[in-house]
Short mmCIF file of C-alpha atoms in Angstrom, two decimals:
data_model
loop_
_atom_site.label_atom_id
_atom_site.label_comp_id
_atom_site.label_asym_id
_atom_site.label_seq_id
_atom_site.Cartn_x
_atom_site.Cartn_y
_atom_site.Cartn_z
CA MET A 1 8.49 4.06 21.99
CA PRO A 2 7.53 3.48 18.35
CA PRO A 3 10.19 1.97 16.09
CA THR A 4 12.39 4.51 14.33
CA SER A 5 14.74 4.17 11.41
CA PHE A 6 18.39 3.42 12.11
CA SER A 7 20.32 6.54 13.08
CA CYS A 8 23.23 7.73 11.00
CA SER A 9 25.56 6.97 13.89
CA PHE A 10 24.65 3.29 13.68
CA PHE A 11 26.03 3.06 10.15
CA THR A 12 28.89 5.42 10.85
CA LEU A 13 30.11 3.65 13.96
CA GLN A 14 29.36 0.17 12.64
CA PRO A 15 30.92 0.04 9.15
CA ARG A 16 30.62 -3.77 9.11
CA PHE A 17 26.84 -3.49 9.25
CA ASN A 18 26.82 -0.87 6.49
CA SER A 19 29.11 -2.85 4.19
CA TYR A 20 27.58 -6.28 4.70
CA VAL A 21 23.90 -6.00 5.49
CA ASN A 22 22.44 -4.29 2.47
CA PRO A 23 24.27 -6.10 -0.36
CA ILE A 24 23.93 -9.47 1.36
CA PHE A 25 20.27 -9.01 2.13
CA ARG A 26 19.51 -7.83 -1.41
CA SER A 27 21.38 -10.81 -2.82
CA LEU A 28 19.58 -13.30 -0.57
CA SER A 29 16.20 -11.68 -1.21
CA PHE A 30 16.70 -11.90 -4.97
CA GLN A 31 17.70 -15.56 -4.78
CA LEU A 32 14.76 -16.51 -2.59
CA SER A 33 12.20 -14.64 -4.68
CA SER A 34 13.42 -15.66 -8.13
CA SER A 35 14.44 -19.29 -7.69
CA PRO A 36 11.93 -22.18 -7.78
CA LEU A 37 14.12 -24.22 -5.42
CA PRO A 38 13.01 -24.75 -1.82
CA PHE A 39 14.24 -22.19 0.69
CA ASN A 40 16.80 -24.46 2.32
CA ALA A 41 18.25 -25.59 -1.02
CA HIS A 42 20.00 -22.22 -1.46
CA PHE A 43 22.08 -22.90 1.63
CA SER A 44 22.79 -26.62 1.22
CA SER A 45 26.21 -25.98 -0.31
CA ILE A 46 27.01 -23.54 2.48
CA ARG A 47 26.07 -26.12 5.10
CA LEU A 48 28.12 -28.78 3.32
CA ARG A 49 31.22 -26.61 3.19
CA SER A 50 30.66 -25.64 6.79
CA SER A 51 30.36 -29.24 7.95
CA LEU A 52 33.45 -30.27 6.01
CA SER A 53 35.57 -27.46 7.38
CA ARG A 54 34.29 -27.69 10.96
CA PRO A 55 36.47 -29.82 13.27
CA ALA A 56 34.80 -33.03 14.37
CA GLU A 57 33.58 -33.13 17.97
CA THR A 58 35.03 -35.99 19.95
CA ASP A 59 34.90 -36.93 23.59
CA SER A 60 37.89 -35.53 25.43
CA PRO A 61 39.78 -37.56 28.03
CA THR A 62 38.30 -35.28 30.70
CA GLY A 63 34.73 -36.01 29.68
CA GLY A 64 34.18 -32.75 27.79
CA ARG A 65 34.30 -32.01 24.07
CA SER A 66 37.40 -31.66 21.94
CA GLY A 67 37.54 -29.66 18.74
CA ALA A 68 40.46 -31.63 17.31
CA LEU A 69 39.87 -33.21 13.93
CA THR A 70 42.16 -36.13 14.78
CA PRO A 71 41.46 -38.56 17.64
CA GLY A 72 43.18 -38.21 20.97
CA PRO A 73 46.22 -40.18 22.05
CA SER A 74 45.98 -43.91 21.37
CA VAL A 75 45.41 -46.07 24.44
CA GLY A 76 46.55 -49.25 22.75
CA ALA A 77 47.22 -50.88 19.43
CA ASP A 78 44.05 -52.99 19.69
CA VAL A 79 41.66 -50.00 19.83
CA GLN A 80 38.90 -50.35 17.22
CA LYS A 81 36.65 -47.72 15.75
CA ILE A 82 33.11 -47.83 17.05
CA ASP A 83 30.31 -48.81 14.67
CA VAL A 84 28.44 -45.55 14.17
CA ASN A 85 25.23 -47.24 13.01
CA PRO A 86 22.46 -47.89 15.58
CA PRO A 87 21.72 -51.55 16.42
CA LYS A 88 19.86 -53.40 13.68
CA GLY A 89 16.17 -52.59 13.71
CA THR A 90 16.55 -49.38 15.73
CA ARG A 91 16.73 -45.73 14.71
CA ASP A 92 18.46 -42.48 15.38
CA PHE A 93 16.37 -39.32 15.31
CA PRO A 94 18.46 -36.45 13.92
CA PRO A 95 16.73 -33.04 14.04
CA GLU A 96 14.78 -33.41 10.77
CA ASP A 97 13.44 -36.82 11.85
CA MET A 98 12.73 -35.56 15.34
CA ARG A 99 10.62 -32.75 13.91
CA LEU A 100 8.57 -35.32 12.00
CA ARG A 101 8.22 -37.52 15.08
CA ASN A 102 7.05 -34.60 17.19
CA TRP A 103 4.58 -33.58 14.48
CA LEU A 104 3.05 -37.08 14.44
CA PHE A 105 3.04 -37.46 18.22
CA ASN A 106 1.38 -34.08 18.61
CA HIS A 107 -1.42 -35.31 16.36
CA PHE A 108 -1.74 -38.47 18.48
CA LYS A 109 -2.00 -36.37 21.63
CA GLU A 110 -4.37 -33.80 20.16
CA VAL A 111 -6.82 -36.47 18.91
CA SER A 112 -6.69 -38.11 22.34
CA ARG A 113 -7.45 -34.76 23.95
CA LEU A 114 -10.36 -34.16 21.58
CA TYR A 115 -11.88 -37.46 22.72
CA GLY A 116 -11.41 -36.75 26.43
CA PHE A 117 -8.56 -39.22 27.16
CA GLU A 118 -5.92 -38.69 29.83
CA GLU A 119 -2.23 -39.39 29.20
CA VAL A 120 -0.33 -42.04 31.16
CA ASP A 121 2.97 -43.88 30.75
CA TYR A 122 4.67 -46.99 32.11
CA PRO A 123 8.23 -48.29 32.53
CA VAL A 124 9.94 -49.49 29.36
CA LEU A 125 11.34 -52.31 31.52
CA GLU A 126 8.69 -54.63 32.96
CA SER A 127 8.47 -58.04 34.55
CA GLU A 128 8.80 -60.76 31.91
CA ALA A 129 5.77 -62.55 33.37
CA LEU A 130 3.59 -59.65 32.30
CA PHE A 131 4.01 -60.70 28.64
CA THR A 132 4.09 -64.51 28.88
CA ARG A 133 0.48 -65.25 29.75
CA LYS A 134 -0.38 -67.91 27.17
CA ALA A 135 1.71 -70.54 25.41
CA GLY A 136 1.98 -70.31 21.63
CA GLU A 137 1.82 -66.54 21.30
CA GLU A 138 4.29 -65.19 18.78
CA ILE A 139 5.19 -62.37 21.14
CA LYS A 140 6.91 -64.75 23.56
CA ASP A 141 9.60 -65.46 20.98
CA GLN A 142 10.07 -61.74 20.27
CA LEU A 143 10.86 -60.53 23.78
CA TYR A 144 14.03 -58.68 24.62
CA CYS A 145 14.32 -60.32 28.04
CA PHE A 146 17.07 -61.03 30.57
CA GLU A 147 17.77 -61.63 34.25
CA ASP A 148 18.75 -58.51 36.18
CA ARG A 149 21.27 -58.38 39.02
CA GLY A 150 18.53 -59.17 41.51
CA ASN A 151 17.83 -62.46 39.68
CA ARG A 152 14.52 -61.11 38.40
CA ARG A 153 13.29 -61.94 34.90
CA VAL A 154 12.57 -58.65 33.12
CA ALA A 155 11.78 -57.61 29.54
CA LEU A 156 11.63 -54.51 27.42
CA ARG A 157 7.94 -53.99 26.82
CA PRO A 158 6.81 -55.37 23.42
CA GLU A 159 3.37 -53.75 23.76
CA LEU A 160 1.56 -51.41 26.14
CA THR A 161 -1.75 -53.08 27.05
CA PRO A 162 -0.39 -55.43 29.78
CA SER A 163 1.29 -52.45 31.46
CA LEU A 164 -2.05 -50.62 31.33
CA ALA A 165 -3.79 -53.58 32.98
CA ARG A 166 -1.11 -53.73 35.68
CA LEU A 167 -1.54 -50.04 36.49
CA VAL A 168 -5.35 -50.28 36.56
CA ILE A 169 -5.12 -53.22 38.99
CA GLN A 170 -2.60 -51.30 41.11
CA LYS A 171 -4.86 -48.22 41.33
CA GLY A 172 -7.90 -50.35 42.14
CA LYS A 173 -11.07 -48.53 43.11
CA SER A 174 -9.25 -45.23 43.57
CA VAL A 175 -9.85 -44.58 39.85
CA PRO A 176 -13.57 -44.42 38.97
CA LEU A 177 -14.84 -46.16 35.84
CA PRO A 178 -14.88 -45.66 32.96
CA ILE A 179 -11.17 -45.11 32.50
CA LYS A 180 -10.09 -43.42 29.26
CA TRP A 181 -6.30 -43.41 29.03
CA PHE A 182 -3.81 -42.97 26.22
CA THR A 183 -0.05 -43.19 25.90
CA VAL A 184 2.65 -42.80 23.28
CA GLY A 185 5.48 -45.13 24.23
CA GLN A 186 8.45 -47.02 22.87
CA CYS A 187 8.10 -50.78 22.36
CA TRP A 188 10.64 -53.49 21.55
CA ARG A 189 10.23 -56.75 19.62
CA TYR A 190 12.96 -58.97 18.26
CA GLU A 191 11.35 -59.86 14.93
CA ARG A 192 12.08 -60.16 11.24
CA MET A 193 12.28 -56.71 9.75
CA THR A 194 10.29 -55.66 6.71
CA ARG A 195 9.12 -52.32 5.38
CA GLY A 196 7.44 -50.49 8.25
CA ARG A 197 8.44 -53.20 10.76
CA ARG A 198 11.27 -52.48 13.18
CA ARG A 199 12.59 -53.97 16.38
CA GLU A 200 11.84 -50.79 18.23
CA HIS A 201 8.96 -48.50 17.48
CA TYR A 202 6.72 -45.99 19.14
CA GLN A 203 3.07 -46.81 19.63
CA TRP A 204 0.00 -44.71 20.30
CA ASN A 205 -2.50 -46.58 22.48
CA MET A 206 -6.00 -45.51 23.48
CA ASP A 207 -7.97 -47.70 25.89
CA ILE A 208 -11.42 -47.59 27.46
CA ILE A 209 -11.86 -49.57 30.68
CA GLY A 210 -15.28 -50.29 32.20
CA VAL A 211 -17.61 -50.00 29.18
CA PRO A 212 -19.04 -53.38 28.03
CA GLY A 213 -20.99 -52.16 24.97
CA VAL A 214 -19.66 -51.71 21.44
CA MET A 215 -20.11 -47.95 21.75
CA ALA A 216 -16.56 -48.06 23.17
CA GLU A 217 -15.20 -49.73 20.02
CA ALA A 218 -17.06 -47.19 17.88
CA GLU A 219 -15.45 -44.35 19.83
CA LEU A 220 -11.98 -45.81 19.33
CA LEU A 221 -12.50 -46.35 15.60
CA SER A 222 -13.85 -42.82 15.29
CA SER A 223 -10.72 -41.43 16.96
CA ILE A 224 -8.42 -43.27 14.53
CA VAL A 225 -10.44 -41.97 11.57
CA THR A 226 -10.08 -38.46 13.02
CA LEU A 227 -6.31 -38.93 13.14
CA PHE A 228 -6.21 -40.13 9.54
CA LYS A 229 -8.20 -37.13 8.36
CA ARG A 230 -5.94 -34.71 10.24
CA ILE A 231 -2.82 -36.01 8.49
CA GLY A 232 -4.39 -36.22 5.02
CA ILE A 233 -5.33 -39.92 4.79
CA THR A 234 -8.77 -40.66 3.29
CA GLU A 235 -11.06 -43.70 3.12
CA SER A 236 -9.75 -44.33 -0.40
CA ASP A 237 -6.26 -44.79 1.08
CA VAL A 238 -6.99 -46.82 4.21
CA GLY A 239 -9.79 -49.01 5.52
CA PHE A 240 -10.53 -51.14 8.59
CA LYS A 241 -11.08 -54.88 8.42
CA VAL A 242 -13.48 -55.70 11.25
CA SER A 243 -14.63 -58.96 12.80
CA SER A 244 -15.24 -60.55 16.20
CA ARG A 245 -13.43 -63.28 18.11
CA LYS A 246 -16.92 -64.57 18.94
CA VAL A 247 -17.30 -65.67 15.30
CA LEU A 248 -14.38 -68.03 15.72
CA GLN A 249 -15.64 -69.14 19.13
CA GLU A 250 -19.06 -70.07 17.74
CA VAL A 251 -17.51 -72.22 15.00
CA LEU A 252 -15.22 -74.01 17.47
CA ASN A 253 -18.12 -74.63 19.84
CA CYS A 254 -20.01 -76.38 17.04
CA TYR A 255 -17.22 -78.96 16.88
CA SER A 256 -16.60 -79.25 20.62
CA VAL A 257 -13.10 -77.80 20.38
CA PRO A 258 -11.76 -77.40 23.96
CA GLU A 259 -11.63 -73.87 25.37
CA HIS A 260 -7.90 -74.06 26.07
CA LEU A 261 -7.19 -74.39 22.33
CA PHE A 262 -8.93 -71.13 21.45
CA GLY A 263 -5.84 -68.93 21.90
CA LYS A 264 -3.65 -71.27 19.88
CA VAL A 265 -6.18 -71.35 17.03
CA CYS A 266 -6.29 -67.55 17.00
CA VAL A 267 -2.51 -67.34 16.71
CA ILE A 268 -2.62 -69.71 13.71
CA ILE A 269 -5.51 -67.92 12.01
CA ASP A 270 -3.68 -64.61 12.41
CA LYS A 271 -1.10 -65.96 9.92
CA ILE A 272 -3.73 -66.59 7.23
CA GLU A 273 -2.34 -63.93 4.88
CA LYS A 274 1.30 -64.62 5.73
CA ILE A 275 1.65 -68.36 4.97
CA PRO A 276 -0.04 -70.76 2.48
CA VAL A 277 -3.46 -72.17 3.35
CA ASP A 278 -2.06 -75.73 3.39
CA GLU A 279 0.31 -74.67 6.18
CA ILE A 280 -2.63 -73.18 8.08
CA LYS A 281 -4.49 -76.51 7.78
CA LYS A 282 -1.48 -78.48 9.02
CA GLU A 283 -1.04 -76.23 12.05
CA LEU A 284 -4.75 -76.38 12.94
CA LYS A 285 -4.74 -80.17 12.76
CA ALA A 286 -1.54 -80.27 14.81
CA VAL A 287 -3.23 -78.48 17.74
CA GLY A 288 -6.13 -80.97 17.74
CA LEU A 289 -8.82 -79.77 15.29
CA SER A 290 -10.58 -82.41 13.19
CA GLN A 291 -10.55 -82.33 9.39
CA GLU A 292 -14.23 -81.33 9.39
CA ALA A 293 -13.67 -78.53 11.92
CA VAL A 294 -10.72 -77.16 9.92
CA GLN A 295 -12.75 -77.16 6.71
CA LYS A 296 -15.75 -75.43 8.32
CA LEU A 297 -13.54 -72.90 10.08
CA LEU A 298 -11.74 -71.88 6.88
CA GLN A 299 -15.06 -71.55 5.07
CA VAL A 300 -16.38 -69.14 7.68
CA LEU A 301 -13.11 -67.19 7.76
CA SER A 302 -13.41 -66.56 4.01
CA VAL A 303 -16.70 -64.68 4.52
CA LYS A 304 -16.46 -60.97 3.65
CA SER A 305 -19.99 -59.70 4.38
CA LEU A 306 -22.23 -59.68 7.42
CA GLU A 307 -25.13 -60.96 5.32
CA GLU A 308 -23.24 -64.10 4.34
CA LEU A 309 -22.00 -64.59 7.89
CA GLU A 310 -25.57 -64.44 9.19
CA GLU A 311 -26.59 -67.09 6.64
CA ARG A 312 -23.87 -69.43 7.92
CA LEU A 313 -24.13 -68.81 11.68
CA GLY A 314 -27.71 -67.62 12.10
CA SER A 315 -28.82 -64.34 13.61
CA SER A 316 -29.08 -65.33 17.26
CA GLY A 317 -25.40 -65.26 18.19
CA GLU A 318 -23.58 -62.46 20.05
CA ALA A 319 -21.06 -62.03 17.24
CA ILE A 320 -23.68 -61.04 14.68
CA ALA A 321 -25.47 -58.73 17.13
CA ASP A 322 -22.24 -56.93 18.13
CA LEU A 323 -21.09 -56.47 14.55
CA LYS A 324 -24.47 -55.20 13.36
CA GLN A 325 -24.55 -52.68 16.18
CA LEU A 326 -21.01 -51.50 15.42
CA PHE A 327 -21.71 -50.93 11.74
CA SER A 328 -24.95 -49.15 12.63
CA LEU A 329 -23.08 -46.82 15.00
CA ALA A 330 -20.43 -46.19 12.33
CA GLU A 331 -23.18 -45.15 9.94
CA LYS A 332 -24.61 -42.70 12.47
CA ILE A 333 -21.24 -41.27 13.49
CA GLY A 334 -20.13 -40.97 9.88
CA PHE A 335 -17.23 -43.37 9.30
CA SER A 336 -18.98 -46.47 7.90
CA LYS A 337 -17.21 -46.01 4.56
CA TRP A 338 -13.95 -46.81 6.31
CA LEU A 339 -15.15 -50.25 7.51
CA GLN A 340 -15.25 -53.65 5.84
CA PHE A 341 -16.25 -56.91 7.49
CA ASP A 342 -13.61 -59.65 7.19
CA ALA A 343 -14.07 -62.81 9.25
CA SER A 344 -10.37 -63.72 8.99
CA VAL A 345 -9.35 -60.87 11.32
CA VAL A 346 -8.71 -62.37 14.76
CA ARG A 347 -5.55 -60.57 16.02
CA GLY A 348 -2.68 -62.73 17.21
CA LEU A 349 -2.73 -61.93 20.92
CA ALA A 350 -4.66 -64.38 23.07
CA TYR A 351 -6.40 -61.83 25.28
CA TYR A 352 -8.88 -60.48 22.69
CA THR A 353 -12.47 -61.60 23.34
CA GLY A 354 -14.88 -59.71 21.06
CA ILE A 355 -14.74 -57.09 18.30
CA VAL A 356 -11.30 -56.91 16.64
CA PHE A 357 -10.10 -54.63 13.87
CA GLU A 358 -7.05 -53.77 11.79
CA ALA A 359 -6.40 -50.85 9.44
CA TYR A 360 -4.74 -51.59 6.12
CA GLN A 361 -3.86 -49.65 3.01
CA HIS A 362 -6.33 -50.01 0.15
CA SER A 363 -4.92 -51.53 -3.03
CA HIS A 364 -4.53 -49.02 -5.84
CA ALA A 365 -6.37 -51.26 -8.27
CA GLN A 366 -9.60 -51.29 -6.27
CA PRO A 367 -12.12 -48.54 -5.60
CA GLN A 368 -13.06 -47.75 -2.02
CA LEU A 369 -15.54 -50.35 -0.81
CA SER A 370 -17.83 -50.79 2.18
CA HIS A 371 -18.20 -53.74 4.56
CA ALA A 372 -20.47 -55.57 2.12
CA HIS A 373 -17.75 -56.00 -0.52
CA PRO A 374 -14.99 -58.62 -0.50
CA GLN A 375 -12.06 -56.71 -2.03
CA GLY A 376 -10.25 -53.42 -1.64
CA PHE A 377 -7.20 -54.02 0.55
CA ASP A 378 -3.58 -54.32 -0.43
CA ARG A 379 -2.69 -58.01 -0.27
CA GLU A 380 0.86 -57.58 -1.56
CA GLY A 381 2.33 -57.16 1.88
CA LYS A 382 3.98 -53.83 1.10
CA LEU A 383 2.99 -52.55 4.53
CA ARG A 384 1.97 -54.37 7.68
CA ALA A 385 -1.22 -53.39 9.50
CA ILE A 386 -1.18 -49.67 10.25
CA CYS A 387 -2.97 -50.18 13.55
CA GLY A 388 -5.14 -52.75 15.28
CA GLY A 389 -7.07 -53.45 18.42
CA GLY A 390 -10.25 -54.78 19.92
CA ARG A 391 -12.02 -55.94 23.05
CA TYR A 392 -10.15 -57.75 25.83
CA ASP A 393 -12.66 -58.33 28.64
CA HIS A 394 -10.73 -61.22 30.25
CA LEU A 395 -7.20 -59.80 30.37
CA PHE A 396 -7.34 -58.74 34.02
CA SER A 397 -8.16 -62.22 35.30
CA THR A 398 -4.93 -63.55 33.74
CA PHE A 399 -3.13 -61.35 36.28
CA GLY A 400 -5.22 -62.59 39.21
CA ALA A 401 -7.70 -59.70 39.34
CA ASP A 402 -11.41 -59.48 38.63
CA ASP A 403 -12.22 -59.03 34.97
CA ILE A 404 -13.26 -55.60 33.74
CA ALA A 405 -14.79 -54.81 30.35
CA ALA A 406 -12.05 -53.21 28.23
CA CYS A 407 -11.03 -52.39 24.68
CA GLY A 408 -8.27 -50.45 23.00
CA PHE A 409 -5.90 -50.17 20.06
CA GLY A 410 -2.23 -49.76 19.23
CA PHE A 411 -1.03 -47.51 16.40
CA GLY A 412 2.65 -47.69 15.41
CA ASP A 413 4.70 -44.76 14.14
CA ALA A 414 6.84 -46.54 11.53
CA VAL A 415 4.10 -47.84 9.21
CA ILE A 416 2.13 -44.60 9.03
CA VAL A 417 5.30 -42.65 8.18
CA GLU A 418 5.99 -45.08 5.30
CA LEU A 419 2.43 -44.59 4.04
CA LEU A 420 2.68 -40.79 4.27
CA LYS A 421 5.92 -40.93 2.27
CA GLU A 422 4.28 -43.08 -0.38
CA LYS A 423 1.34 -40.69 -0.66
CA GLY A 424 3.52 -37.58 -0.73
CA LEU A 425 1.84 -36.34 2.45
CA LEU A 426 4.86 -35.74 4.67
CA PRO A 427 4.83 -32.13 5.86
CA GLU A 428 7.71 -29.72 5.31
CA LEU A 429 9.07 -29.20 8.80
CA ASN A 430 11.97 -26.78 8.75
CA LEU A 431 13.78 -25.35 11.73
CA ASN A 432 12.26 -21.96 12.57
CA VAL A 433 13.36 -19.40 15.14
CA ASP A 434 11.87 -16.00 15.82
CA ASP A 435 15.08 -14.04 16.27
CA ILE A 436 18.80 -14.33 15.70
CA VAL A 437 20.84 -12.07 17.99
CA CYS A 438 24.38 -11.00 17.18
CA ALA A 439 26.96 -8.77 18.84
CA LEU A 440 28.83 -6.50 16.41
CA ASP A 441 31.89 -6.43 18.68
CA GLU A 442 33.37 -9.30 20.64
CA ASP A 443 33.24 -7.39 23.91
CA LEU A 444 29.45 -7.02 23.48
CA GLN A 445 28.70 -10.74 23.46
CA GLY A 446 27.58 -10.72 27.09
CA ARG A 447 25.13 -7.92 26.32
CA ALA A 448 23.87 -9.80 23.27
CA ALA A 449 23.22 -12.78 25.55
CA MET A 450 21.23 -10.48 27.82
CA VAL A 451 19.12 -9.33 24.84
CA ALA A 452 18.54 -12.95 23.84
CA ASN A 453 17.33 -13.77 27.36
CA ILE A 454 14.97 -10.77 27.36
CA LEU A 455 13.38 -12.11 24.18
CA ARG A 456 13.27 -15.69 25.49
CA GLU A 457 11.49 -14.56 28.64
CA LYS A 458 8.84 -13.09 26.34
CA GLY A 459 8.37 -16.44 24.63
CA HIS A 460 10.55 -15.96 21.56
CA SER A 461 12.71 -18.72 20.15
CA VAL A 462 16.15 -17.16 19.82
CA GLU A 463 19.42 -18.23 18.28
CA LEU A 464 22.32 -16.37 19.86
CA VAL A 465 25.49 -16.10 17.75
CA LEU A 466 28.00 -17.51 20.24
CA GLU A 467 31.20 -16.45 18.51
CA SER A 468 32.51 -13.35 16.80
CA LYS A 469 31.27 -13.74 13.22
CA GLN A 470 31.13 -11.55 10.14
CA LEU A 471 27.68 -10.33 9.19
CA LYS A 472 27.85 -12.32 5.98
CA TRP A 473 27.95 -15.50 8.07
CA VAL A 474 25.18 -14.22 10.34
CA PHE A 475 22.83 -13.63 7.41
CA LYS A 476 23.51 -17.08 6.03
CA ARG A 477 22.84 -18.56 9.45
CA ALA A 478 19.61 -16.57 9.75
CA ALA A 479 18.45 -18.00 6.43
CA ARG A 480 19.32 -21.53 7.51
CA VAL A 481 17.26 -21.31 10.70
CA ASN A 482 14.46 -19.35 8.98
CA ALA A 483 14.74 -16.47 11.44
CA GLU A 484 12.14 -13.73 11.24
CA ARG A 485 14.29 -10.95 12.69
CA LEU A 486 17.93 -10.09 13.08
CA VAL A 487 18.75 -8.21 16.29
CA LEU A 488 22.16 -6.49 16.28
CA VAL A 489 23.90 -5.23 19.39
CA GLY A 490 26.30 -2.36 18.58
CA ASN A 491 28.47 -0.30 20.93
CA SER A 492 27.11 3.22 20.34
CA GLU A 493 23.54 1.92 20.17
CA TRP A 494 23.98 0.09 23.46
CA GLN A 495 25.22 3.28 25.09
CA ARG A 496 21.95 4.91 23.98
CA GLY A 497 19.91 1.96 25.29
CA VAL A 498 18.80 0.68 21.89
CA VAL A 499 19.50 -2.25 19.56
CA GLY A 500 19.21 -2.56 15.80
CA VAL A 501 16.47 -4.76 14.31
CA LYS A 502 16.05 -5.95 10.74
CA ILE A 503 12.89 -7.75 9.55
CA LEU A 504 14.37 -10.33 7.21
CA SER A 505 11.30 -10.87 5.05
CA THR A 506 10.81 -7.18 4.19
CA ALA A 507 14.25 -5.60 4.77
CA GLU A 508 12.64 -3.11 7.18
CA GLN A 509 15.20 -1.91 9.74
CA TYR A 510 14.95 0.25 12.81
CA GLU A 511 16.31 0.94 16.27
CA ILE A 512 14.32 0.17 19.41
CA LYS A 513 14.80 0.61 23.14
CA LEU A 514 15.48 -2.53 25.14
CA ASP A 515 12.36 -1.94 27.24
CA ASP A 516 10.24 -1.83 24.07
CA LEU A 517 11.75 -4.93 22.48
CA LYS A 518 9.02 -7.51 21.92
#
């Protein structure tokens, strides 16, 4: 049945609709069309008054909700008010923040899908031993760990890669190589908080297991660039510092530095932009490096171009070959402008073995530069690394399994949100529903609920007015939730098998049979 205009009986039998709808709608339409303020700003004062007048919800003694504004009976003079702030370094996600989180996570998942990765997840609580592989790693001192009631040492996961390795080992040969998995999971680290650094955060990981060549690293870097482009970040905003752990290994081999010191040296070098150089020298000497080895190492780590690195190390090493191939692939794929060689990048975790990379914000004072140029990144420490990763071919053997070629990255949610705020790139994410359904008489509320369910079964998002409210309130509520339609259930209309519909953007109104409601 095609939509028809409202019948006269609708307005005659429903005087509330006639007296409220038209003047209210005209008033709201005028405000929305003539004012430069954002849509939701017109209703902020309404929401404020509503929240101030609404009784606070508290837990009732029976476990339900109480509408009383004052607390329930006191259970003792020593009762203290609960601290309503989340633990230091953690976050609540009220609806507006949850919309932003979902928006970002959806981009993570969509990019992963575009690159053919499958989603996995792991327990937030893992065995502590999974994260305490090597002495000297900073992460050991940042664990939220404890002994459970079964006398087992457990920890909240500080990162996702060890859990990935555990699951790959568990699945064994039942999963054919290569494996391309991704996850978006919550991680916990007890660390000093700075801008973009929290004690809990969510992290997007993509990992490729079973591919030894640098084509895997190129694919991962390409996926991150795709994510940046989707959310409005350009190569003038962000760039990747790229190097290889093999560079450091070749220098240490020249001075006969024992293999077991390699991880400790990497942890120290990872602090090179966080503490003074003299402190770096002291720590390197403390772990057993000679004065000559320290001096040579710092000279190589200051190199910012592949050409200069090749002059110092020669062209026969694996590090130079891998890096040249990676930059060549980046040129062919189309993201070479995002990359810059920087020998000081080693990543602090001991399990990295080859190519490593970190994404940082470009400094505003510098133009966008390629891998051949020494400057271009923000050194002021306003934001920590946006993401980072690399190759970890020997991680599996630290858990007693055979090694498998592997590489991956971690991308935190907190830093990228800070950057998007700074760039003015955060999207406007308002609550939106398709329909708001209201009964015009209290005894029709059950029928209004039935109409709401009919629409929901057809895929509509529907807000059902759960109490008897004046139409003035309903229109204000519709504006707050950005509803497209108002569906009104009246008594005489219901008897004729129809409901009233008003298109809120155009003021078009009509009656329609329930069977034709879409």
